[in-house]
Every structure is written in C-alpha cells, then in structure tokens.
Coordinates of C-alpha atoms and ligand atoms in Angstrom, one line a residue:
X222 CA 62.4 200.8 124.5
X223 CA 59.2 198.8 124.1
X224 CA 57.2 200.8 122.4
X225 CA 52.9 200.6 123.5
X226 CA 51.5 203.9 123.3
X227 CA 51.4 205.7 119.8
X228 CA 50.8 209.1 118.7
X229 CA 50.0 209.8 114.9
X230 CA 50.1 213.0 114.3
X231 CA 50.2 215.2 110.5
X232 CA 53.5 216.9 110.2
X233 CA 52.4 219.4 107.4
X234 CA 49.3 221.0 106.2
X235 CA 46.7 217.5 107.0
X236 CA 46.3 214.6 104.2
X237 CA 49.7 213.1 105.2
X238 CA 48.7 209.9 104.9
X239 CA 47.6 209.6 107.9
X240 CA 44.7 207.1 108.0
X241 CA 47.0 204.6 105.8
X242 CA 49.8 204.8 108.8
X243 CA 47.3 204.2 111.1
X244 CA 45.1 201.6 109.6
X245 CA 48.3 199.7 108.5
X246 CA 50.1 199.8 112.8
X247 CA 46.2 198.8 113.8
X248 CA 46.8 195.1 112.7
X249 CA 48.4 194.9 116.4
X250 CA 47.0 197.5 118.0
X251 CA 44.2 197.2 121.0
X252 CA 42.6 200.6 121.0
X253 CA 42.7 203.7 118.9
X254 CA 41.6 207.2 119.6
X255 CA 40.9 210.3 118.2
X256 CA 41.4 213.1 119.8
X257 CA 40.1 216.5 117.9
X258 CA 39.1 217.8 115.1
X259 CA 35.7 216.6 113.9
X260 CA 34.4 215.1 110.5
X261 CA 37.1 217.7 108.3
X262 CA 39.2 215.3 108.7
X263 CA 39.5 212.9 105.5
X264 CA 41.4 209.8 106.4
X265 CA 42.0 206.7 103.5
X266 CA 42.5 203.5 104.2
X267 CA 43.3 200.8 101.3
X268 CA 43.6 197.3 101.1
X269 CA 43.4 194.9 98.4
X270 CA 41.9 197.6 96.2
X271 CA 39.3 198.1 98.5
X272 CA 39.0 201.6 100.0
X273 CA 37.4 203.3 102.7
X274 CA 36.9 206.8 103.8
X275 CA 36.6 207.7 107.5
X276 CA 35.9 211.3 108.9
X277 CA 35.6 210.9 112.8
X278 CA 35.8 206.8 113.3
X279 CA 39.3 206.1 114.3
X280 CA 40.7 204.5 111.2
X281 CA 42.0 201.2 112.7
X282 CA 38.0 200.2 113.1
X283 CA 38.8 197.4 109.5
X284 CA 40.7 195.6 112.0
X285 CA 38.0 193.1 113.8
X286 CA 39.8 193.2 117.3
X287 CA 40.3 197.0 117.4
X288 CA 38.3 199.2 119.9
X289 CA 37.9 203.0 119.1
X290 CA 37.2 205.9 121.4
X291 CA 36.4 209.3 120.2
X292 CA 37.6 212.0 122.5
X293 CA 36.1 214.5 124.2
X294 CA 38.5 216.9 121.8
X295 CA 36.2 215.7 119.0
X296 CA 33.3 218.0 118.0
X297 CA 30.7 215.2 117.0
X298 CA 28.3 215.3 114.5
X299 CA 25.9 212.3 115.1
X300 CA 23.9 213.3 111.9
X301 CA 28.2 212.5 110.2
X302 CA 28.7 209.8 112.6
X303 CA 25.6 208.0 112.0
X304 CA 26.1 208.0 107.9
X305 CA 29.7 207.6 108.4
X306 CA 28.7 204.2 110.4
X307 CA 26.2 203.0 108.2
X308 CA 28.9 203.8 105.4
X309 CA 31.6 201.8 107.3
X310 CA 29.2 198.8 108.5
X311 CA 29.9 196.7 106.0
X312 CA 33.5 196.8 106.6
X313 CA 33.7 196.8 110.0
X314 CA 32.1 193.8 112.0
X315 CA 31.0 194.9 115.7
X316 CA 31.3 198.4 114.5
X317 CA 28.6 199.8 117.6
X318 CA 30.0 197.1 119.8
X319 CA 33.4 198.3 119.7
X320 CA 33.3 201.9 119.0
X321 CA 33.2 204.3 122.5
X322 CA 32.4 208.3 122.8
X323 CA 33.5 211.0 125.2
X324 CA 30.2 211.9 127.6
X325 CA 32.4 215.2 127.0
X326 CA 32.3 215.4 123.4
X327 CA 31.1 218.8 122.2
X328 CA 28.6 218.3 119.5
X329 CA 28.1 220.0 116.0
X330 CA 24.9 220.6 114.8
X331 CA 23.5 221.7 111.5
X332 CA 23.5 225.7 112.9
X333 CA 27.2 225.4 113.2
X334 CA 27.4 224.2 109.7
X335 CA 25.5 227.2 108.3
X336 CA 27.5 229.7 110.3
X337 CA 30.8 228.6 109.0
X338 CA 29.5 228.6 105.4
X339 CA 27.4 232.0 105.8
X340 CA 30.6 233.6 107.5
X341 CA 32.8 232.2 104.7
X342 CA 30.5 233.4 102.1
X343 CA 30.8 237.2 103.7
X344 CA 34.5 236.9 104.1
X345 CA 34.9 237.3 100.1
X346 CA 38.3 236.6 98.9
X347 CA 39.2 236.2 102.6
X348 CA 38.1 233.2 102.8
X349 CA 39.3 230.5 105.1
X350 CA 38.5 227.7 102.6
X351 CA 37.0 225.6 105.6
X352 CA 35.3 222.5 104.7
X353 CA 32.5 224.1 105.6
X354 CA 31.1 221.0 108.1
X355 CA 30.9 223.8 111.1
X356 CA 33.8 223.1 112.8
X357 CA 35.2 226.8 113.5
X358 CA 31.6 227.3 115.1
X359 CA 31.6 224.4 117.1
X360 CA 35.2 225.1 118.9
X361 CA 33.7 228.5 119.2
X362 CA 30.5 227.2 121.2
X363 CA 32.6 225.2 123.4
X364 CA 34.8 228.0 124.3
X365 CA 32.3 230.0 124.9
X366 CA 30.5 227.5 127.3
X367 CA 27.5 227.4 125.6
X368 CA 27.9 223.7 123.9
X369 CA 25.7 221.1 123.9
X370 CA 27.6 217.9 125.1
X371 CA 26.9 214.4 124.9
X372 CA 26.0 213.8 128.3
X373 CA 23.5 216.4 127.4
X374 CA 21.8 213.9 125.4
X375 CA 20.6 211.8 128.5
X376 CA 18.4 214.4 129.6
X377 CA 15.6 215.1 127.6
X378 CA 15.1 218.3 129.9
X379 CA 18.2 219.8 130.0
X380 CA 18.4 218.7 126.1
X381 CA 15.8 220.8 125.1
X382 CA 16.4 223.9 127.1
X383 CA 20.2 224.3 125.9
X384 CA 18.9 223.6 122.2
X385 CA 16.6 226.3 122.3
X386 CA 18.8 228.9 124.0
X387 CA 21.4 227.8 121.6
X388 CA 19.7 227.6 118.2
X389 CA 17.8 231.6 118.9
X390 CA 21.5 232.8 119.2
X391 CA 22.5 231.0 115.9
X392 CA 19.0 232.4 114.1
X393 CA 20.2 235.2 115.0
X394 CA 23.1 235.5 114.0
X395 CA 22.5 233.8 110.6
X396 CA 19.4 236.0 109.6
X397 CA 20.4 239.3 111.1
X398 CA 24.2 239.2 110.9
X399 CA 24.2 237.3 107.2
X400 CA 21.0 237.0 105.9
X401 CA 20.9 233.4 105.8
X402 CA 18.1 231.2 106.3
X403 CA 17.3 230.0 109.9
X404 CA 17.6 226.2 110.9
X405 CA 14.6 225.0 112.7
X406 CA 15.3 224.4 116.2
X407 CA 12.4 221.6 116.5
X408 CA 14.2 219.8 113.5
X409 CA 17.3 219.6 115.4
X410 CA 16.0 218.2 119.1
X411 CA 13.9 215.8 117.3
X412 CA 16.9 214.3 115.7
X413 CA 19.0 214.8 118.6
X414 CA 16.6 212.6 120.9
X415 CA 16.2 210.4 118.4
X416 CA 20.1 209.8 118.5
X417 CA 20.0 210.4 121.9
X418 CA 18.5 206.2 121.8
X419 CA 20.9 204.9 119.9
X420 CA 24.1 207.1 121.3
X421 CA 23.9 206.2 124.2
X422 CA 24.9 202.7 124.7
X423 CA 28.5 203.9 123.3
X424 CA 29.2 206.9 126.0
X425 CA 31.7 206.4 128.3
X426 CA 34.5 208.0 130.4
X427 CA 37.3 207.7 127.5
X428 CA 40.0 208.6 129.9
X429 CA 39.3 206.3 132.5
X430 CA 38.8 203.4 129.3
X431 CA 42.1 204.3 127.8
X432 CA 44.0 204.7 130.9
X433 CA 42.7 201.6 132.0
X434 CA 44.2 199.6 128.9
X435 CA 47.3 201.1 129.0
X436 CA 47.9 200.1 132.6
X437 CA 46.7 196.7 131.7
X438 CA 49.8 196.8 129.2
X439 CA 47.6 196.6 125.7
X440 CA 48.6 198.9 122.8
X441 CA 47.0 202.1 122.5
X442 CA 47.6 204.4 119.2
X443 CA 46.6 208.1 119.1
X444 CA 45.1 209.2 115.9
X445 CA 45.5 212.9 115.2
X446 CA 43.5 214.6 112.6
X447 CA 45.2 217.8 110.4
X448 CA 48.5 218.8 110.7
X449 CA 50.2 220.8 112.8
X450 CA 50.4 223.8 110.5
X451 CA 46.8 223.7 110.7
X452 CA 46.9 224.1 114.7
X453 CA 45.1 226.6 116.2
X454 CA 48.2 228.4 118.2
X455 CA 50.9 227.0 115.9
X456 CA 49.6 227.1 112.1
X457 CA 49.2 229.7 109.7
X458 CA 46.6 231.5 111.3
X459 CA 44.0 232.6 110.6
X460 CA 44.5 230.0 107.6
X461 CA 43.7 227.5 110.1
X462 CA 41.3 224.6 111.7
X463 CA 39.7 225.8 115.5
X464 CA 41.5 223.3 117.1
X465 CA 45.4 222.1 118.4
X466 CA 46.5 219.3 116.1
X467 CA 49.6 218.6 117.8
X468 CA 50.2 216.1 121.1
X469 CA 49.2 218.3 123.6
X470 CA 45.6 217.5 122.2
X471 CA 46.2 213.9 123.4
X472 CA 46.0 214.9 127.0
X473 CA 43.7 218.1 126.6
X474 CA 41.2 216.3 124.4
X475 CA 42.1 212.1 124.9
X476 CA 42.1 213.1 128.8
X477 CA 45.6 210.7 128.6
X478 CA 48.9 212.9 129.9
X479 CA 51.2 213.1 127.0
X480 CA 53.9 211.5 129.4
X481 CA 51.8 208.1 128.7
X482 CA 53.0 208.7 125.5
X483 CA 56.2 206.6 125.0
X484 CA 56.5 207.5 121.1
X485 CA 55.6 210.1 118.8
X486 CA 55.3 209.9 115.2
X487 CA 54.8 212.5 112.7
X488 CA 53.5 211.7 109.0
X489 CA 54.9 214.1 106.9
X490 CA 54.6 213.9 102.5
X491 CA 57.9 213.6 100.4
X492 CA 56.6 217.0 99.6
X493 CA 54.3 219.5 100.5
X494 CA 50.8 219.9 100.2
X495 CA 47.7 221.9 101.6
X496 CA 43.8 222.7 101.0
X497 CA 42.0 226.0 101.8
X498 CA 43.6 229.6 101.5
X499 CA 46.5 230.4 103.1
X500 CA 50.7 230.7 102.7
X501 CA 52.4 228.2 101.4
X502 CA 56.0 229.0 100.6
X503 CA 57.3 226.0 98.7
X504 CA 54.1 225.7 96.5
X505 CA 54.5 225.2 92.5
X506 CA 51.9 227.0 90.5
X507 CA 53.5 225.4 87.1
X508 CA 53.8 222.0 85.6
X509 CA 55.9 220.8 88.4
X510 CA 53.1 221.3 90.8
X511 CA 50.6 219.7 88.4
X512 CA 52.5 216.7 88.0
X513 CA 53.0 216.3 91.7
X514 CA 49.1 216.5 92.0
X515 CA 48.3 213.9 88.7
X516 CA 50.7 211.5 90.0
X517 CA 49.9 211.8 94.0
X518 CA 46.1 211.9 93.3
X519 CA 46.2 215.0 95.5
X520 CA 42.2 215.7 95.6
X521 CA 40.2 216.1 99.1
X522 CA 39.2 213.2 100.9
X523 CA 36.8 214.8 102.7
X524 CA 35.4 217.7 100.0
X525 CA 37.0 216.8 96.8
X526 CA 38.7 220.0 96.0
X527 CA 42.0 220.1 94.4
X528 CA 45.1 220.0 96.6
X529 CA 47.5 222.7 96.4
X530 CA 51.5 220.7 95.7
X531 CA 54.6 222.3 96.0
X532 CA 58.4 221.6 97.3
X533 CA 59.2 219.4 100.4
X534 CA 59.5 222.8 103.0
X535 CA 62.2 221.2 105.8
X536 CA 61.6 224.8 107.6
X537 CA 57.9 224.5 108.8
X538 CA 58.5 220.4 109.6
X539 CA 61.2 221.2 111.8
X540 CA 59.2 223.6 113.3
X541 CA 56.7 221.6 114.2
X542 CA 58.9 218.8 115.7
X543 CA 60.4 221.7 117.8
X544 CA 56.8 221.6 119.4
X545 CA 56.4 218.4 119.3
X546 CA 59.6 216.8 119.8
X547 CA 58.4 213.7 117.4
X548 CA 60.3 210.7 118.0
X549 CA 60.5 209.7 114.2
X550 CA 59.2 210.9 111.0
X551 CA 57.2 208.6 108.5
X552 CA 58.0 209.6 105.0
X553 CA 55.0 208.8 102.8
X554 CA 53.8 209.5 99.2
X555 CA 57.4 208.7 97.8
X556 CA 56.6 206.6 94.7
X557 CA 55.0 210.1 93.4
X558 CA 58.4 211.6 93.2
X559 CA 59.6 208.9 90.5
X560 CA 60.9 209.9 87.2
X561 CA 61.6 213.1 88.2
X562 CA 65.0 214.6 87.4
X563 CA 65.8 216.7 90.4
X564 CA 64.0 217.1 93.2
X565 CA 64.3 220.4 95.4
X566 CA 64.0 220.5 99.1
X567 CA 63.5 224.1 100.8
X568 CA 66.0 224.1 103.8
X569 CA 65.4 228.1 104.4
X570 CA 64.0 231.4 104.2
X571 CA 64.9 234.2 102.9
X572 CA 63.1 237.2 104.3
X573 CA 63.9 240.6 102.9
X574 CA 67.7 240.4 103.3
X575 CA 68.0 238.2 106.0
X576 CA 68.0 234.0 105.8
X577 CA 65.9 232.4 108.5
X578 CA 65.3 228.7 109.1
X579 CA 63.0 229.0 112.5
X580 CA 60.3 231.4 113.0
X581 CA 56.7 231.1 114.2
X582 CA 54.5 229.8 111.1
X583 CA 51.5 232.4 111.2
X584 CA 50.2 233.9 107.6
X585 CA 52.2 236.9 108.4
X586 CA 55.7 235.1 108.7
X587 CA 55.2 232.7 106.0
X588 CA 53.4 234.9 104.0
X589 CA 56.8 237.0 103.6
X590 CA 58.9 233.8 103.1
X591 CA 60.5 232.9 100.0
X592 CA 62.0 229.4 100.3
X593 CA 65.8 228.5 99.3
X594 CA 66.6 225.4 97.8
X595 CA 68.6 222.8 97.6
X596 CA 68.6 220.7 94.4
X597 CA 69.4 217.1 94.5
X598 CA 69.0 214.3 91.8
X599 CA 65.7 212.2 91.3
X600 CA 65.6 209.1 90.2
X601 CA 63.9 207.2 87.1
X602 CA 63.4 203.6 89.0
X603 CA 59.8 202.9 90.2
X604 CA 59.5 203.0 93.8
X605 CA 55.6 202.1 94.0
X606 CA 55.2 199.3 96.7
X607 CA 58.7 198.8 97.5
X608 CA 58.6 197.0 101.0
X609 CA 62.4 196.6 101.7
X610 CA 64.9 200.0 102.6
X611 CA 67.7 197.8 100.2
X612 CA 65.7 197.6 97.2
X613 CA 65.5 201.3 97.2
X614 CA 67.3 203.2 94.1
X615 CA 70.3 205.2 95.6
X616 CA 69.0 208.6 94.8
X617 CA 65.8 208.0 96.7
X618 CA 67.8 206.4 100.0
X619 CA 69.9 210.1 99.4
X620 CA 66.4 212.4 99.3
X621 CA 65.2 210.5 102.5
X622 CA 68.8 210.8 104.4
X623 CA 68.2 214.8 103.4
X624 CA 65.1 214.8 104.5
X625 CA 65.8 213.4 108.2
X626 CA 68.7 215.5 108.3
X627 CA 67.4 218.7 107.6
X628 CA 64.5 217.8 109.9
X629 CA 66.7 216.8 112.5
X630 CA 64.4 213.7 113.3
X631 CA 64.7 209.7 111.8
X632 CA 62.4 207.5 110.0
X633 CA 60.2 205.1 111.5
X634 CA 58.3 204.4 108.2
X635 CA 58.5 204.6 104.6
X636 CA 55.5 205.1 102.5
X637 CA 55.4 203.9 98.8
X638 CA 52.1 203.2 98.0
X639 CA 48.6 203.7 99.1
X640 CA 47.8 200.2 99.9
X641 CA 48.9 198.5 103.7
X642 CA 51.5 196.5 102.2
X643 CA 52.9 199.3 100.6
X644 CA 55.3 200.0 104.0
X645 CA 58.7 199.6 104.8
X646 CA 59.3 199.4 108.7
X647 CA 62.6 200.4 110.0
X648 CA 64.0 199.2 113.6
X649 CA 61.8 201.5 116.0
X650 CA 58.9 200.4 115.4
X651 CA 59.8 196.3 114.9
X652 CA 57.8 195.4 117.7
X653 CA 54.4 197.1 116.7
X654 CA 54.6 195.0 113.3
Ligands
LIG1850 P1 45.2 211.7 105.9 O1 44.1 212.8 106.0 O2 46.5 212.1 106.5 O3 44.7 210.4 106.4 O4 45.5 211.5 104.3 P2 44.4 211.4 103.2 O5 43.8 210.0 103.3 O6 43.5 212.6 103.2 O7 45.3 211.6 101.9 C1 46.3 210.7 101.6 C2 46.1 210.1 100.2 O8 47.3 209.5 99.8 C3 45.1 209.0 100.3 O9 44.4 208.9 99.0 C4 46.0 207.7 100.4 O10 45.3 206.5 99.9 C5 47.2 208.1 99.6 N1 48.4 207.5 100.1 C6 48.9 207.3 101.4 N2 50.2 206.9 101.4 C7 50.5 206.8 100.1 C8 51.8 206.5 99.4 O11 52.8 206.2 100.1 N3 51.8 206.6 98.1 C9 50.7 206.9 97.3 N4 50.8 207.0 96.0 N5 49.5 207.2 97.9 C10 49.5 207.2 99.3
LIG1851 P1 43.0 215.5 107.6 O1 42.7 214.9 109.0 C1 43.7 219.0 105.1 C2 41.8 222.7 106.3 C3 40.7 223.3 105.4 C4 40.9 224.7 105.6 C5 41.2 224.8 107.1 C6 40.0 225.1 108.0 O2 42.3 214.7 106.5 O3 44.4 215.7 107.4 P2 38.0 223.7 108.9 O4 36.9 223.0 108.1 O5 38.8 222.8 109.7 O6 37.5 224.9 109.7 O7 38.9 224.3 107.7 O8 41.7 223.5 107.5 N1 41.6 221.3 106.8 C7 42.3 220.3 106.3 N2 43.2 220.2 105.3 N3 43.4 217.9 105.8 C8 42.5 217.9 106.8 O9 42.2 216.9 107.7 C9 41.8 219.2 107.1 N4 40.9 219.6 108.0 C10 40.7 220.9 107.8 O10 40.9 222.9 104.1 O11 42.0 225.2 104.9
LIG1852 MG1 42.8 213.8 104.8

C-alpha cells in the first residue's frame, strides 16, 4: 500500500529519537503536525553537524517546502513559541509563513508554570520530575473548562475577563495553598495582547487544513511528542505527562480520524531510557547503565537532566503496540550498543511467583516487576552511520530480528547515528524516501 499519511509516535518512555525520524521523512513530506503535549517535549534534529532543538515547532520546519500545524491537543506557550521561533529563524526560511495553529489550542501561561513547580516542590520525594514548563496545570485548566484558548486572543474583551478570573484562582492557589509568590495578572494580558498581534495571522482551522491536503493526495506526517508509557491512561501513572501520547491523540487533538491514518510508526531505543521519577524495570544503576548513557549522550533535550538507561524492556513496547497496533517499529540509537559483549533484552516479568509478559503499565504494576532476561552476543564492529541493512555485523542483524520478534511488530527504520543520513530504510517506507 502507498503509504501518505504518517504517524510518529515514542514507543518508550519519550527521547526516542523522535525529531531525527521525523526531520529525516520531512525531505518529502507536505505537512507535519503536532498533536499534544506542549514545549516538554525535546526533539533533535542534526545535519551536517548542525543541530537544532525544537519544543512545540513540528520538527520537519528545516525543510523549506514543509508546512507545520500545531494542534489543538497542544497546550501553547506563545512566551516558548515566540523564543523557540526567533531560535529556529535562522534555520528555517518562511518560518511565520508556513507554520499554522489550532484557534483551539489551549494556552499555558506563566501561572501554570508556577503551579506545577510549587506543587512539585510540596510533593517531596514524591515528586513527578516534570519539566516543570506547566504542563500538568494546563491539561488541568482545559479539563476543567476554564482555559484560555487561542481564539480567545481575538477578543480583547473576552481576553481580559477570562485572564482575570483565571489568574485570582491560580494566586490563590499558589499563595494560600503553597506559599508561593503570585504572578501578576496585568503582566500576563499585556503580553498576551501583545501576542495576540502577531499570533494571529497563523490561526486557522487545523482540521479542515490537514484534511484538506490529505484529500488533495499530499503527504501528511503526525508528529507525536513523549511516549506512550508517558500517556496519561496508559503510562506509569502517576509517573506521567497530562496528556495521551498515543494515536488516538491524532484524531482527539489533530481533529484527523485515526482511520486517515494509513501507517503507524513507533520509535523505540535499542534500549531503554526515561527522565523524571517513576518505575523502570529494566533500568541499570551500575557501569552498564553509565556506559549506555556516555556513549548515547542520554541528557535532556528539553531540561538537561541526566537520563535514566537500562535494558531494552520487550514487555512495555509490546504493550504499547497492543494499543496502538503500530504498523512498524524504528529501531534507533544502535551504534550505542557497540563493543558491548552481551547484550540483554527483558522478554518478561516475574511478579512474586508468577511470570507475566502483558499487564497494564501503571507505577503499581511495574513497580512490582522484576524483568527476565535473555542474553544474546554483542558485537565489537562499529555500527555508527551505517546506511545499508547488509553491511550490518551479524550479531547486530540477530539483536534487531529479537527485537521485532519479541515485539511482535517489523522494522521500517534503522537508526545508527544522530545525523539524517545516519538511516537505513527498509521496503515499507521506500516510497516516502
Ligand atoms: P525525541 O524527543 O524522541 O525527538 O528524542 P531527543 O531528541 O530528545 O533525544 C534523542 C537523542 O539521540 C538526540 O540527541 C538525537 O540527536 C540522538 N539520536 C537520534 N538517533 C540516534 C542514533 O541512531 N544514534 C545516536 N548515537 N544518536 C541518535
Ligand atoms: P519528548 O517529546 C522524555 C517526562 C518528564 C516527567 C513526566 C511529566 O522529548 O520525548 P511533564 O513536564 O510532562 O508534566 O513531566 O514526563 N517527560 C518527558 N520525558 N521525553 C519527553 O518528551 C518528555 N516530556 C515529559 O521528565 O517524568
Ligand atoms: Mg526529547
């Protein structure tokens, strides 16, 4: 089947590789669009040394011909968007030209920021971890009805009424419930009219936009942020972002049906890793997992902090292809698992006395998990920037056969490097390249 509607989507715990995957199909791709999360999301995209960072602008903006809608599943920050765009400009001719927002996009404002750090502040060692840009709070606000959204913004009026109901709930909350300081209401209309000027020639209807190009036959490519053990309903909660990360956010927060969808790919590591508190069965608190973090440069995108490594987990990836039914797998990150002599894959759990491979991921389940492995032989060849499956040692061709077996789902793409050309494309996706 012709394949012209893409989903991306993190297979693991977020920082997949994600962006790279994305940037890299973008060379032929007419539109690209993110669909939730907010600027938490840390996605890299390298080429010829050069790299670039992007938080909420959907990461195939480097290519000149690419337009890029932000959903109304997003929770925008314009104070994030407008830095991030500023940030970008240089790379990305056309930038305001070709980039579109959701009138429905919730937004986050500085309040939401200081909740989420003030409530992870009184949680102790409870902690979420967050990222701390506000999101939880956000999600919360929409939920709750109460969110200021970005048609909002075309009515001065309206603006400034919900901003003030909005921000004396927040006060309160922050000085009485947590003693924090108070952000100043005025502060934050005053910036938000002043955006309101330059926002507002990029609103649109991003479902009729999108639907529109698909039915005119161009290439549209759904860029998830996270992962899905980071979803909402299906992650490790409470060790979790606020929102779904998996493809029913395409049609909930792209306002495109999932069945316009013809194929979905999941990015998954060649092992594990995560950031934030929270389970993690397969993770390596020894040399192993230090290596694994020197050699995959495993640091935050988005906040810097030190990425958790451990084992590839082939329990919670088949789980989350059971609720996403992905089409293919990308395997990325593989050139870090070079020179290593064996290399362990958890296929199950035991629990108590009993062996599980299927169960629903929350903190409680996984946090009683202890993974069983199976133990296969590395290899000492350098794998960084291979481009052909054949040139491939042997031992790696056997780890990635493993991999899609245990997962039940085949490869699309093999990562070996951080840079575009660092990709090897099987069969499925021969068209899109
Ligand atoms: P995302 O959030 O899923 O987009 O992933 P991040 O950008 O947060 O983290 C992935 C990191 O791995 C980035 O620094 C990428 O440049 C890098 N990366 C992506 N693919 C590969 C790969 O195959 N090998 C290596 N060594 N690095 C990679
Ligand atoms: P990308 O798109 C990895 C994690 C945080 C924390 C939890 C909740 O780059 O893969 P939040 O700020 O969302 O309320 O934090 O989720 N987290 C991510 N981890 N990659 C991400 O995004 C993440 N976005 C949020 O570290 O544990
Ligand atoms: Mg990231």
């Amino acid at each position: 089947m012709t394949i012209q509607t893409l989903a991306i989507v993190g297979g693991q715990w977020g920082d997949e590789g994600k962006g790279k995957i994305v940037d890299c199909l973008s060379a032929r791709t007419d539109a690209v669009v993110r669909f939730q999360g907010g600027h938490n999301a840390g996605h890299t995209l390298v080429s010829d040394n050069r790299k670039v960072v992007v938080h909420l602008i959907p990461a195939g903006i480097l290519h000149q011909h690419v337009r890029a809608f932000i959903g109304n599943g997003v929770v925008l920050s314009l104070d994030a968007l407008q830095k991030e765009m500023s940030s970008v400009a240089e790379h990305a001719r056309d930038l305001s030209e070709r980039l579109r927002i959701s009138e429905d996009c919730t937004l986050l404002l500085p309040s939401h920021a200081a909740l989420d750090q003030a409530r992870e502040s009184s949680k102790g060692k409870r902690a979420i971890g967050t990222t701390s840009r506000g999101i939880g709070p956000a999600y919360e606000d929409k939920i709750a009805r109460r969110g200021i959204k970005v048609h909002d913004l075309l009515n001065a009026n309206i603006l400034s009424e919900k901003v003030t109901v909005l921000l004396d709930y927040h006060n309160f909350l922050l000085s009485e419930r947590y003693g924090a300081p108070q952000v100043d209401a005025g502060d934050v209309l005053d910036f938000l009219s002043g955006a309101a000027e330059w926002v507002t020639p990029m609103i649109t209807d991003v479902s009729s936009d999108v639907s529109k190009l698909i039915d005119e036959g161009k290439r549209v490519l759904f860029e998830g942020a996270q992962g899905v053990l980071l979803d909402i309903d299906h992650g490790t909660y409470p060790y979790v972002t606020s929102s779904n990360t998996g493809t029913g956010a395409i049609a909930t927060g792209g306002g495109i049906p999932v069945s316009r969808v013809n194929h979905v790919m999941a990015i998954i590591k060649a092992y594990t890793t995560r950031v934030g508190a929270g389970p993690f069965p397969t993770e390596l608190n020894d040399e192993t997992g230090q290596r694994i973090a020197e050699r995959g440069a495993e640091f935050g995108a988005t906040t810097g902090r030190p990425r958790r490594c451990g084992w590839f987990d082939a329990v919670t990836v088949r789980r989350a292809h059971q609720l996403n039914d992905f089409d293919g797998v990308c395997i990325t990150k593989l050139d870090v698992l070079d020179g290593f002599d064996t290399i362990k894959i958890c296929t199950d759990y035991r629990v108590r006395d009993t062996v599980s491979n299927n169960m629903s991921c929350n903190a409680k389940n996984l946090g009683e998990c202890e993974p069983i492995y199976e133990e296969i032989p590395g290899w000492n060849e350098s794998t960084l920037g291979t481009t052909r499956y054949a040139d491939l040692p042997r031992n790696a061709k056997k780890y990635l056969d493993s991999i899609a077996e245990l997962c039940g789902v085949p490869i699309d793409i093999i990562s070996t490097g951080p840079e575009r050309k660092h990709t090897i494309f099987n069969e499925a996706l021969a068209n899109w390249i």
